[in-house]
Tab-separated table of C-alpha atoms and ligand atoms in Angstrom:
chain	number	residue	atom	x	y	z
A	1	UNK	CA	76.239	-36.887	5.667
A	2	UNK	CA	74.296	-34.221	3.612
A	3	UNK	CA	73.317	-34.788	0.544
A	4	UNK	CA	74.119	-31.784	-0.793
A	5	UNK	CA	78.006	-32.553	-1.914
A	6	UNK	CA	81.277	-30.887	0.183
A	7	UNK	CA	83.919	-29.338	-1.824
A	8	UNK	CA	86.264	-31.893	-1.077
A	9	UNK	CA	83.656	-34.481	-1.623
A	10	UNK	CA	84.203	-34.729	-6.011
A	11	UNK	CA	83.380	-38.306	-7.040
A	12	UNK	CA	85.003	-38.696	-10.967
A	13	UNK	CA	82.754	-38.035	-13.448
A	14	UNK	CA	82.759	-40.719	-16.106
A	15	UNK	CA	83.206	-40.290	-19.457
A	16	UNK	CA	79.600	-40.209	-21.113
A	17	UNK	CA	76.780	-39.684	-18.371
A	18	UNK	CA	73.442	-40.868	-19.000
A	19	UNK	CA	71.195	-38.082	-18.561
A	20	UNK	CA	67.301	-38.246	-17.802
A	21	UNK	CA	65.498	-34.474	-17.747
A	22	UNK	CA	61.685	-34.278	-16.224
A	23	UNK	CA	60.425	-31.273	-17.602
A	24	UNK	CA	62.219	-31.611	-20.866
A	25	UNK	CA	59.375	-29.545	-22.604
A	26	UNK	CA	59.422	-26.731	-19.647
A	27	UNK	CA	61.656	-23.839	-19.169
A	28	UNK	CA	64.420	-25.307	-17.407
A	29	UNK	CA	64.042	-28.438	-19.637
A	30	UNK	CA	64.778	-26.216	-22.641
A	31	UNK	CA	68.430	-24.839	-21.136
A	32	UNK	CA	68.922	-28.060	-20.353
A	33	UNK	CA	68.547	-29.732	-23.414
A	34	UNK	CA	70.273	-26.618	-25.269
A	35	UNK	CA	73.825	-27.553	-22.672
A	36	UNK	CA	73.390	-31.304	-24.025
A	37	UNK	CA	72.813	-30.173	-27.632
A	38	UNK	CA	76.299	-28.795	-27.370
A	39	UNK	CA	78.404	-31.848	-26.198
A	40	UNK	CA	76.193	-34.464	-28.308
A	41	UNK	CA	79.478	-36.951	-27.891
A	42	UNK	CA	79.336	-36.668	-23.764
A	43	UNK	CA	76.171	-37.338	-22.904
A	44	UNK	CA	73.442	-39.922	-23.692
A	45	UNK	CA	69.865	-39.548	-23.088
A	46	UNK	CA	67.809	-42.274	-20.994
A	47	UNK	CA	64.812	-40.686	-20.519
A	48	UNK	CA	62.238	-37.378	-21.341
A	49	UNK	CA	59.061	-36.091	-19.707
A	50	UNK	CA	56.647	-33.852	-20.618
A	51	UNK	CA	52.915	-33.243	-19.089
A	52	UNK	CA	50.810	-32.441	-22.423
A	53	UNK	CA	53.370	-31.244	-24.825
A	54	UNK	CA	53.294	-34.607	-26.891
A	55	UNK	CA	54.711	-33.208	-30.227
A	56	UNK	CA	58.097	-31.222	-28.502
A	57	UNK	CA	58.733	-34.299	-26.182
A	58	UNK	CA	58.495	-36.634	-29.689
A	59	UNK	CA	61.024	-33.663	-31.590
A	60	UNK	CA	63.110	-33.756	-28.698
A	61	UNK	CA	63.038	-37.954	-28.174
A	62	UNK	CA	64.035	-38.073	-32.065
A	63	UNK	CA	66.673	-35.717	-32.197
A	64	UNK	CA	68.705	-36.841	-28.741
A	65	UNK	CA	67.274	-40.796	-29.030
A	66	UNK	CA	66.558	-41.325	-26.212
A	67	UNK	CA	65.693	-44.669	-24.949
A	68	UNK	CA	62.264	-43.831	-22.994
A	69	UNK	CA	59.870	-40.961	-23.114
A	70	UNK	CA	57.124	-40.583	-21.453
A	71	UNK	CA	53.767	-37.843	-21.093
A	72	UNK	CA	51.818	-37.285	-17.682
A	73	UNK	CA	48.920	-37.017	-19.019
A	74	UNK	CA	47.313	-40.713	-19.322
A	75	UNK	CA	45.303	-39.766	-22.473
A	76	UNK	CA	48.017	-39.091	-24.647
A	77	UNK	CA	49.986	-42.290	-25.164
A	78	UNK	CA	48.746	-43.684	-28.684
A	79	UNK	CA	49.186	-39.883	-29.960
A	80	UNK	CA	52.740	-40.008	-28.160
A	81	UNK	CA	53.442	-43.437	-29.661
A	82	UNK	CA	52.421	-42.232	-33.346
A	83	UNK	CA	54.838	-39.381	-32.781
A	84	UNK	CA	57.888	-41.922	-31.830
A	85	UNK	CA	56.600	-44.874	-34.202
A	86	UNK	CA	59.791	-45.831	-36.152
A	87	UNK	CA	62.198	-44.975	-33.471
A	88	UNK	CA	63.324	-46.964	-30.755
A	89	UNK	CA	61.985	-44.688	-28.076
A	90	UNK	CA	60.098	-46.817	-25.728
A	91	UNK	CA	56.669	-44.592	-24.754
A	92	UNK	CA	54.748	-44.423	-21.636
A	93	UNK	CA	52.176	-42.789	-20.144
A	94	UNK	CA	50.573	-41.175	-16.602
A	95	UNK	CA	52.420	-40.375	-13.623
A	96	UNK	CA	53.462	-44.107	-13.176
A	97	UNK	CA	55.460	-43.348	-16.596
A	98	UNK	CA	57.058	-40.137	-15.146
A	99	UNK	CA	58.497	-41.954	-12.069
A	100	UNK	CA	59.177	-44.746	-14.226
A	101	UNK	CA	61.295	-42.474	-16.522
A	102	UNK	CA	62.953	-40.910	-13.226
A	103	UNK	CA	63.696	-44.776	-12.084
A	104	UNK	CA	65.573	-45.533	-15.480
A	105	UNK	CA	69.396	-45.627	-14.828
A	106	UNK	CA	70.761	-42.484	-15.657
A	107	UNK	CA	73.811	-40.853	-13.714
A	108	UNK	CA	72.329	-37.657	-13.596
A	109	UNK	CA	68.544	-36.452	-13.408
A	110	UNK	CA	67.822	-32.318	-13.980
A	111	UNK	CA	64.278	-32.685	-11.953
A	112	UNK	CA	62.597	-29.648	-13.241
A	113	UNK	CA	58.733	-31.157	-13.383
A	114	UNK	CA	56.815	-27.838	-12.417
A	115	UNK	CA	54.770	-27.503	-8.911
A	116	UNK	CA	54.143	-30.182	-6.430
A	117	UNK	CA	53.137	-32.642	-9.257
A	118	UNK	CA	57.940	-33.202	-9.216
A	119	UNK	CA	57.733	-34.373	-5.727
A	120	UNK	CA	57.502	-38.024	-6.519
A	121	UNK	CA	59.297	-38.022	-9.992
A	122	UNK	CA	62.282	-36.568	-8.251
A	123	UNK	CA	62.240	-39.009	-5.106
A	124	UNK	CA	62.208	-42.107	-7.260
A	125	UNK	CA	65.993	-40.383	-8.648
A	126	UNK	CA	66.667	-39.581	-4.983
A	127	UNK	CA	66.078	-42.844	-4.149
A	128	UNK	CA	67.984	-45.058	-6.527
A	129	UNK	CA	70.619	-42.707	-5.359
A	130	UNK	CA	71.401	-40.662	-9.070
A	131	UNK	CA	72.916	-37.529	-8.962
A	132	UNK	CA	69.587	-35.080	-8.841
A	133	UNK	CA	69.736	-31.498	-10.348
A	134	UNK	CA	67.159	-29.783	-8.693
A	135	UNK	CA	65.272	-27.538	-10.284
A	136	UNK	CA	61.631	-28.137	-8.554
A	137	UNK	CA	61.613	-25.991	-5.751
A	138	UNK	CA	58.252	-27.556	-5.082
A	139	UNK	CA	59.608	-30.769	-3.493
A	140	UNK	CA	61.707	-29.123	-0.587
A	141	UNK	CA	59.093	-26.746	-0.016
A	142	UNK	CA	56.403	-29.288	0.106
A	143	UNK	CA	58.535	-31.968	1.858
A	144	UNK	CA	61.811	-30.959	2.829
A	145	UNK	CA	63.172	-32.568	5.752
A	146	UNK	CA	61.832	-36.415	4.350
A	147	UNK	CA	63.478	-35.165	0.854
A	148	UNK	CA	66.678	-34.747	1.895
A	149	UNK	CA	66.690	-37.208	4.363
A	150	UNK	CA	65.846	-40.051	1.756
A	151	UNK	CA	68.648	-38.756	-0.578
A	152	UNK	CA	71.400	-38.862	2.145
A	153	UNK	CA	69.773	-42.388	3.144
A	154	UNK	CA	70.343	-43.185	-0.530
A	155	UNK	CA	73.576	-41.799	-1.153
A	156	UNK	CA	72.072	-39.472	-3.499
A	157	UNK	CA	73.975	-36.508	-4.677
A	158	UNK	CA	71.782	-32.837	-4.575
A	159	UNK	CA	73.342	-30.243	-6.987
A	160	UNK	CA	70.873	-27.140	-6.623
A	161	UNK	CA	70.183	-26.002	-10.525
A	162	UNK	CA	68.408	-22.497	-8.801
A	163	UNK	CA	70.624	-20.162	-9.914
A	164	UNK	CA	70.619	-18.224	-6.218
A	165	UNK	CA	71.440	-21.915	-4.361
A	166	UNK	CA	73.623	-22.884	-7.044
A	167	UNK	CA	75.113	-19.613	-6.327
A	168	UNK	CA	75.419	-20.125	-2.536
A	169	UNK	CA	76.244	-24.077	-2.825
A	170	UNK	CA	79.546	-22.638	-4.345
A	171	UNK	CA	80.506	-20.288	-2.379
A	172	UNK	CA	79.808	-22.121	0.606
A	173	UNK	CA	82.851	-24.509	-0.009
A	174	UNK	CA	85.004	-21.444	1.204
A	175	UNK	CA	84.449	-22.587	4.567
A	176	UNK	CA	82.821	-24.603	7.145
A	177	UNK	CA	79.797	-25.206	8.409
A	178	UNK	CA	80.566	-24.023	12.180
A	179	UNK	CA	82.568	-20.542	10.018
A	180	UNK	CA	78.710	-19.948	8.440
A	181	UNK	CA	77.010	-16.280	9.681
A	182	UNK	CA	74.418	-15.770	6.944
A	183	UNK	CA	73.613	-17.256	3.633
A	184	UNK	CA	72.128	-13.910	1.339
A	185	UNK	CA	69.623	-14.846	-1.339
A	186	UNK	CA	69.500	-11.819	-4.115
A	187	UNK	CA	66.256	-11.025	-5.698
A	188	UNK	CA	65.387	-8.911	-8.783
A	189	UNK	CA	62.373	-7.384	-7.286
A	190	UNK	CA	60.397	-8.255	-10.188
A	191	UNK	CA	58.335	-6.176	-12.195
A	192	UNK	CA	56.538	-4.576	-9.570
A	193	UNK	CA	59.892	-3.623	-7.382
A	194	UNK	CA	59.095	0.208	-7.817
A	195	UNK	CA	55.144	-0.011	-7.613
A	196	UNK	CA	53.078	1.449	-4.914
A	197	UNK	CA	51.035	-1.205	-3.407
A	198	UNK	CA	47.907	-0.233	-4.556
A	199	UNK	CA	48.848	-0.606	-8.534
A	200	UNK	CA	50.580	-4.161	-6.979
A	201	UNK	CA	46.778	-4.777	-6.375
A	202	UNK	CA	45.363	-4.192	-9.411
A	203	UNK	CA	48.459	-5.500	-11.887
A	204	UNK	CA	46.986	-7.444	-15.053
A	205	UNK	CA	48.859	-10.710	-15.976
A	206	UNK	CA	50.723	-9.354	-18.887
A	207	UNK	CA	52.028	-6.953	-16.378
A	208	UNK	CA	53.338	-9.681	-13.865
A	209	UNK	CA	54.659	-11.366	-17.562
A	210	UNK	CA	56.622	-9.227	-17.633
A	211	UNK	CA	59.948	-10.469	-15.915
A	212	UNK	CA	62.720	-7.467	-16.300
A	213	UNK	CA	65.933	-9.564	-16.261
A	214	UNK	CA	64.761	-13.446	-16.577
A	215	UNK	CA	63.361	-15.592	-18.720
A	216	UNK	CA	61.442	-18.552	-17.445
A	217	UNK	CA	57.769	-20.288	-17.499
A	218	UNK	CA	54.840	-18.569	-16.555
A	219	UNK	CA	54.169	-19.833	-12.932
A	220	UNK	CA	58.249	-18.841	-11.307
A	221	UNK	CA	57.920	-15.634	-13.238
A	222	UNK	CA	53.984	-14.212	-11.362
A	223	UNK	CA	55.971	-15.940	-8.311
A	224	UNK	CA	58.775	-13.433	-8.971
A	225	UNK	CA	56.629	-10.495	-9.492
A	226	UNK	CA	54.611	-11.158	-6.023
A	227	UNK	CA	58.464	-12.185	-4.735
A	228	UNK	CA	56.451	-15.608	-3.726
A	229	UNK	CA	59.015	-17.380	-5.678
A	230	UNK	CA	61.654	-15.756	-2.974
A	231	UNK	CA	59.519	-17.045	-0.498
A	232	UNK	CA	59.899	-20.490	-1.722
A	233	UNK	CA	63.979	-20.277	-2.158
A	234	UNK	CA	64.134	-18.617	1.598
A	235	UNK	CA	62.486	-22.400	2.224
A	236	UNK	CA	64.496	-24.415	-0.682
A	237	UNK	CA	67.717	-22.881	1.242
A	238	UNK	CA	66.719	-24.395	4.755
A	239	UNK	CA	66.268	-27.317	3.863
A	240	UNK	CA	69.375	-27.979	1.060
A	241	UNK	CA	71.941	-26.169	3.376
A	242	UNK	CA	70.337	-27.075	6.916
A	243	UNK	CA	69.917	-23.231	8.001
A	244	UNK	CA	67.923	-21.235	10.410
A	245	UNK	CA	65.690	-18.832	8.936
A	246	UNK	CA	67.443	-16.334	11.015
A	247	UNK	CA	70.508	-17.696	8.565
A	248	UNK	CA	68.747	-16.486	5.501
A	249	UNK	CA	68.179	-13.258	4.343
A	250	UNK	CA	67.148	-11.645	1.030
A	251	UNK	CA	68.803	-8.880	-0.898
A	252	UNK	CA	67.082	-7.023	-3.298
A	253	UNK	CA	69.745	-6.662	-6.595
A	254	UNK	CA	67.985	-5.376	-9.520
A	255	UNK	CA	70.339	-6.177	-12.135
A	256	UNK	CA	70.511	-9.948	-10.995
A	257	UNK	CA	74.262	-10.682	-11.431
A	258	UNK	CA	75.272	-11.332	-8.106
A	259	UNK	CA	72.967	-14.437	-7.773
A	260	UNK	CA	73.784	-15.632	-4.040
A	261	UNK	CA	76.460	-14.516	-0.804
A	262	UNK	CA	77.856	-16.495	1.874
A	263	UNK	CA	79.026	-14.462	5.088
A	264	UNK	CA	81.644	-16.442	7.133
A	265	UNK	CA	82.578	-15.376	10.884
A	266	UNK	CA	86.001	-13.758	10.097
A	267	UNK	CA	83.204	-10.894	7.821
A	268	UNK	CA	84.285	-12.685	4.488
A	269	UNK	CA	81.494	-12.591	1.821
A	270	UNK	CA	82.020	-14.952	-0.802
A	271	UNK	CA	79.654	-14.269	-4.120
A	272	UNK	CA	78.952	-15.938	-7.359
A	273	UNK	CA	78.021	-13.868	-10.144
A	274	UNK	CA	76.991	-14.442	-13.922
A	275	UNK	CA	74.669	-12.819	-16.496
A	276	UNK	CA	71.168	-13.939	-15.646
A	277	UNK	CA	70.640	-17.069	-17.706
A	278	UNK	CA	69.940	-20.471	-16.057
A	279	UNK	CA	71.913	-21.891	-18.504
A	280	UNK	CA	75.125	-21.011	-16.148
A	281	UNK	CA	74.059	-23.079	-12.659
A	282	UNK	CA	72.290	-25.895	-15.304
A	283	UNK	CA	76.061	-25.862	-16.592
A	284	UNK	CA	77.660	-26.214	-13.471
A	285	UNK	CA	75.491	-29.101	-12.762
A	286	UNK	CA	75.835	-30.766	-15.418
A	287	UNK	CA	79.428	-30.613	-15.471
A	288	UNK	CA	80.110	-31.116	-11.973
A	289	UNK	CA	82.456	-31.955	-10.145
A	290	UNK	CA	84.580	-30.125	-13.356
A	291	UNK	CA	83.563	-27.409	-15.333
A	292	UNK	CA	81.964	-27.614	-18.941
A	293	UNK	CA	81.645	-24.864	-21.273
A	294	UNK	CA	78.727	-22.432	-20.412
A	295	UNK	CA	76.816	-20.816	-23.344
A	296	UNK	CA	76.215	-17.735	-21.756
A	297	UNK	CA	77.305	-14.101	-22.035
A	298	UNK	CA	80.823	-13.593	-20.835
A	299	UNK	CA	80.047	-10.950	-18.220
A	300	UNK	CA	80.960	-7.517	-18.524
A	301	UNK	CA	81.196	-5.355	-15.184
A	302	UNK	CA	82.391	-2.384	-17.128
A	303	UNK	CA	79.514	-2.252	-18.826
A	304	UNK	CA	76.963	-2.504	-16.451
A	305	UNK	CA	78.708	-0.221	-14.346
A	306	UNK	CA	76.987	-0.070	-11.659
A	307	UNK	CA	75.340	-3.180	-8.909
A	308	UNK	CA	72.647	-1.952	-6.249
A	309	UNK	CA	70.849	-3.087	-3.629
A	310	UNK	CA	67.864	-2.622	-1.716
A	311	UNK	CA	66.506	-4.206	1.487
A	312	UNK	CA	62.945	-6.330	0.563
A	313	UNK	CA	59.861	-4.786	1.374
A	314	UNK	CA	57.739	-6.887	3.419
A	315	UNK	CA	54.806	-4.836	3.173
A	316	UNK	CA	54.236	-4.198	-0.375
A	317	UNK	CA	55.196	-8.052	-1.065
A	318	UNK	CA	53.632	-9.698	1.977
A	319	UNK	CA	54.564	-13.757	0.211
A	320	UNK	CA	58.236	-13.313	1.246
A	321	UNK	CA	56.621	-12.357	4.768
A	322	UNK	CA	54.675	-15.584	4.814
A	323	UNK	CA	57.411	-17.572	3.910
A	324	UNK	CA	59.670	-17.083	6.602
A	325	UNK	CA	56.070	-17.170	8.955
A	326	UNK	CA	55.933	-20.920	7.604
A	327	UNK	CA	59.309	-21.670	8.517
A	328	UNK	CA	58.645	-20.837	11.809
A	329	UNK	CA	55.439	-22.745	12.060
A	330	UNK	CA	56.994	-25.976	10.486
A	331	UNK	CA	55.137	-29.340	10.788
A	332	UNK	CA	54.038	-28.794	6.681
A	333	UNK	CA	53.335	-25.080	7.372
A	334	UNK	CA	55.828	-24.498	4.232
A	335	UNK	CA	53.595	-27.145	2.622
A	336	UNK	CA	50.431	-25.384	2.812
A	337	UNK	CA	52.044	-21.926	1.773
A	338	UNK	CA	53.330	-23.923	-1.687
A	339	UNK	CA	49.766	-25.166	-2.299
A	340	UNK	CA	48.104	-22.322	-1.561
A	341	UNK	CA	50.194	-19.918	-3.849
A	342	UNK	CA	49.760	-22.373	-6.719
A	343	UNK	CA	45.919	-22.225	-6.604
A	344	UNK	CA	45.891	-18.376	-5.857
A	345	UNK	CA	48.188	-18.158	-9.265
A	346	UNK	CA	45.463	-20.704	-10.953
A	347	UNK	CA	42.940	-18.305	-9.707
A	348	UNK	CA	44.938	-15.156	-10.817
A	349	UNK	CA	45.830	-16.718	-14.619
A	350	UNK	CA	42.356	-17.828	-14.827
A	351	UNK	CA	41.169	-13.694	-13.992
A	352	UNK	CA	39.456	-14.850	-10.923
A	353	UNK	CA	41.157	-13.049	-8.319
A	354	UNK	CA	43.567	-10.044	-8.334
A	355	UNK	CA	47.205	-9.862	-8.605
A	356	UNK	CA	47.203	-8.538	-4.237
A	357	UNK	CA	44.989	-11.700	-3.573
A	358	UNK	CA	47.507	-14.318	-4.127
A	359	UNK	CA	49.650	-13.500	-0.808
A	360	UNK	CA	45.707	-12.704	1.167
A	361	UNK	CA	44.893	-16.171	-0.321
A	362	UNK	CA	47.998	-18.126	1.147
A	363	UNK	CA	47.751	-16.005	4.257
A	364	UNK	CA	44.085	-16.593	4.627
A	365	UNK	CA	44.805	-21.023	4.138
A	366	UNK	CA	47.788	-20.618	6.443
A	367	UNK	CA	45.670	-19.371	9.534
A	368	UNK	CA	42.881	-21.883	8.561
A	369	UNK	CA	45.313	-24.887	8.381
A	370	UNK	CA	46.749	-23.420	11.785
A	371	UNK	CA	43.474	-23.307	13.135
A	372	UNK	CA	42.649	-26.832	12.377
A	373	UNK	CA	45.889	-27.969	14.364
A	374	UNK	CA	46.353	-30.599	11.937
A	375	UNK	CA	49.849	-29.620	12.609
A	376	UNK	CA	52.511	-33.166	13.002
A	377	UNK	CA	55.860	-33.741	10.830
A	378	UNK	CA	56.099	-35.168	7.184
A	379	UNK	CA	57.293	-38.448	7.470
A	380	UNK	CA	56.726	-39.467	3.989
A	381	UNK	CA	55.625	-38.481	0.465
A	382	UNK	CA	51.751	-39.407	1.236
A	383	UNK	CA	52.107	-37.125	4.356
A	384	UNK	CA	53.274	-34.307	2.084
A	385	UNK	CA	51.109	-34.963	-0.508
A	386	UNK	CA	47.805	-35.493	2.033
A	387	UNK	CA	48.627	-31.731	3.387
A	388	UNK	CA	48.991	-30.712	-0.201
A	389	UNK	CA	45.773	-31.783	-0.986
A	390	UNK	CA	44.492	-30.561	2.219
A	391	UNK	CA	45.709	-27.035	1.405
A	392	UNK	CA	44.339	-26.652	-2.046
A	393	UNK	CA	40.907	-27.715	-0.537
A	394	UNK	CA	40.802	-25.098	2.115
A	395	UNK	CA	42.539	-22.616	-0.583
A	396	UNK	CA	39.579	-23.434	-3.211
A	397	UNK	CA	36.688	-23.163	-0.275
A	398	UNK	CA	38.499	-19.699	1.087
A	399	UNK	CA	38.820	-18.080	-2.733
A	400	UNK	CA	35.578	-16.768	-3.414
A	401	UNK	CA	35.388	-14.540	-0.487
A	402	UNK	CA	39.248	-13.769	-0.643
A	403	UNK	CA	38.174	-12.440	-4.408
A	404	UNK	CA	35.335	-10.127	-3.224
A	405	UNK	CA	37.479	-9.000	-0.620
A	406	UNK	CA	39.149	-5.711	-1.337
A	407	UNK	CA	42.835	-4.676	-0.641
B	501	NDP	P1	57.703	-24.798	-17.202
B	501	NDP	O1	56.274	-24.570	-16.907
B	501	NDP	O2	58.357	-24.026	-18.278
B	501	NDP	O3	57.929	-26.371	-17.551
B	501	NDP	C1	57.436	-27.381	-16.713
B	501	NDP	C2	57.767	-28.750	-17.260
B	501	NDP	O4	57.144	-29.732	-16.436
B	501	NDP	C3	57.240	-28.994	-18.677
B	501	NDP	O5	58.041	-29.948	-19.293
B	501	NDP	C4	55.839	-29.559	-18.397
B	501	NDP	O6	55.333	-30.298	-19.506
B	501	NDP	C5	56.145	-30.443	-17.214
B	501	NDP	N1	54.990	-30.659	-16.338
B	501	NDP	C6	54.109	-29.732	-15.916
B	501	NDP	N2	53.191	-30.292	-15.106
B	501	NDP	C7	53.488	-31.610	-15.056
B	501	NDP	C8	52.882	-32.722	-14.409
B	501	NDP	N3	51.775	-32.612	-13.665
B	501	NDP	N4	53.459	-33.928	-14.545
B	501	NDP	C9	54.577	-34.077	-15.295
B	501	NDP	N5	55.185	-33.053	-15.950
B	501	NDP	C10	54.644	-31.842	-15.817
B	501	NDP	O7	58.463	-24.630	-15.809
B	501	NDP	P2	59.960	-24.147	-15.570
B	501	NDP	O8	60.894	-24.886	-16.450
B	501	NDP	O9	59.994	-22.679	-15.524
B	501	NDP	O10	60.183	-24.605	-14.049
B	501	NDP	C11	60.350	-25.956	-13.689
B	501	NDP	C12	60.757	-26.013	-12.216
B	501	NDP	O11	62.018	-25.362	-12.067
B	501	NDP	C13	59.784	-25.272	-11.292
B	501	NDP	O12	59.724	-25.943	-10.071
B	501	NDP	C14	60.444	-23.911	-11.099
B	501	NDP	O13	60.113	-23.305	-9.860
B	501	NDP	C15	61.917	-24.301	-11.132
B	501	NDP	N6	62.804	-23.233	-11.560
B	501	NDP	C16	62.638	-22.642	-12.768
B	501	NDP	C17	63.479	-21.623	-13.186
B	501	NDP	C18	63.362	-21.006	-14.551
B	501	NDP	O14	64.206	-20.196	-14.906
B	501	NDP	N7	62.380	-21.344	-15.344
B	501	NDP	C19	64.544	-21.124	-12.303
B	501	NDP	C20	64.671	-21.871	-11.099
B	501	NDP	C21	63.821	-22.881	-10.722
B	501	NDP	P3	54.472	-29.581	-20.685
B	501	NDP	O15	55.481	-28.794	-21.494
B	501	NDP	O16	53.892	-30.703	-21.438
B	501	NDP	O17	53.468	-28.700	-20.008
């Protein structure tokens, strides 16, 4: 059985859910605690993580009480404790404390930890078999096929919290699996959608800051702008939904309200659509298998008057490229592509390396890992992990000349 719920697969949702969010200081974590904020008397919090963010993880423990909180970074617990002391918030500390706080018994987990560091956070939820709100792309990318085969060995219950596969996870309940044609992610284009590849090249952070349509943290929105971050849901969809990458294509959409499609064989396209604010598919995870009450903007078609779409363009963004090159390769191919792109986006923040080196970066570790034929299946966590680390060594070693290099 997948572990990515059927439509006719609704378990009852009990009347007040203990809820755990990794990454409560992040992004995602924000939305997320803004949807419990509004239905105080529904939910109750079990756990909080944060990485360094010591003083919004304390505000945040205070004001929901939650029973355990707890900071990555191993240096931080007495400040951490100092914050909470008073309260009845239990502290901890290190990445022990962040899969401890994942462990905790809560119903439902919104994993949105950011980069590869969620992997092992989210399988300790996966694995006591909680319902899992994934937000951490990271963890399919970097170790799909073992992720979601440990959650459907758990009974564990994947609700995608990315607004495209939240999109397509409910419009795929119109039909069946053997009905499927094509799943059709939709992508913004980014801030760079119009821009000649040579100004691509040279853009300056601010520039690739500058998201036209979303809001979200820093690392998803340069992925956006280099349409890496498509990359990585083109490999988040095989792996939640069990396509082919022939299944998957992308659909450039600049005005991001049709979030996802689902072609069936009798030429039926199913979409969802909202106004683009994660709050919406953090909603319908949170409420599911019923619907809650979504704080964002009712939205208004008459006003926007007009939807339009463009085919990608592989050239000018060469990540989405790569991507699909990585599901073809397999055997932790999608692995190395994830690693690579978060040290090229290191490099880039850091004003080591130009915007157009990131995808010549995770092109450049791609053919080196290839090389190496290292190349077997992940068959557990370590595996991914070891390939991880792999990656980002051959990414660091391959940066310097990758940086002189021009366009
Ligand atoms: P942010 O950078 O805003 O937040 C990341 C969160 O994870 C923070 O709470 C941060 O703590 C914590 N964190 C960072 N590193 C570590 C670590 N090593 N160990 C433990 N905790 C850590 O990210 P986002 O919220 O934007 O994204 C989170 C995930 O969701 C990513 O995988 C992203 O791809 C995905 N996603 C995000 C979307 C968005 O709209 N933002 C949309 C769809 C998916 P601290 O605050 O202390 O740094």
């Amino acid at each position: 059985m997948s572990a990515v719920p059927l439509r006719n697969n609704k378990a009852a949702a009990s009347a007040v859910r203990a809820v755990t969010v990794l990454g409560a200081t992040g992004s995602i974590g924000d939305s997320t605690m803004d949807l419990l904020r509004a239905s105080r008397d529904r939910y109750q919090v079990e756990a909080l993580t944060a990485n360094t963010n010591v003083l919004g993880l304390a505000t945040l423990a205070k004001e929901f009480g939650a029973r355990f909180a707890a900071v990555a970074d191993p240096d931080r617990l007495t400040e951490l404790k100092d914050a909470l002391a008073g309260t009845r918030t239990e502290c901890g500390a290190g990445e022990s404390a962040i899969i401890e706080a994942a462990a905790r018994p809560a119903d439902w987990v919104m994993a949105a930890v950011s980069g590869a560091a969620g992997l092992k956070p989210a399988l300790a939820a996966v694995d006591r078999g909680a319902t899992v709100a994934l937000a951490n792309k990271e963890c399919l990318v970097c170790a799909g096929d073992f992720f979601m085969q440990r959650a459907a060995k758990a009974g564990a219950c994947i609700l995608p919290a990315d607004s495209e596969h939240n999109a397509l996870f409910q419009a795929l309940g119109s039909g069946n699996r053997e009905e499927l044609v094509r799943v059709i992610i939709t992508a913004s284009g980014g801030p760079f959608r119009t821009w000649a590849s040579a100004d691509i090249e040279q853009a300056t952070l601010a520039q690739a800051l500058k998201h036209p349509n979303w809001s979200m943290g820093q690392k998803i929105t340069i992925d956006s702008a280099s349409m890496m971050n498509k990359g990585l849901e083109v490999i988040e969809a095989y792996y939640l939904f069990a396509l082919t990458p022939e299944e998957i294509d992308v659909l450039v959409h600049p005005q991001s309200i049709i979030h996802g499609m689902v072609e069936f064989s009798d030429r039926s396209v199913v979409a969802q659509l909202g106004a683009p604010d994660m709050r919406t598919p953090i909603a319908h995870c949170l409420g599911w298998p019923d619907r809650i009450v979504g704080p964002a903007a009712k939205l208004d078609l008459a006003r926007i008057g007009q939807l339009t779409f463009e085919e990608p363009d592989f050239g000018r963004f060469p990540g989405l490229r790569l991507a699909y090159d990585a599901l073809r390769t397999g055997r932790g191919a999608t692995t190395v592509y994830n690693a690579a792109n978060e040290v090229a986006v290191a490099a880039f923040i850091a004003g080591k390396i130009r915007f157009g080196a990131i995808a010549r970066l995770v092109e450049a570790t791609m053919e080196a890992w290839v090389r190496s034929g290292n190349l077997a299946p992940l068959t557990s966590a370590d595996d991914a992990i070891a390939v991880d680390h792999d990656a980002r060594n051959k990414a660091a070693t391959l940066l310097p000349q990758i940086a002189l290099k021009a366009s």
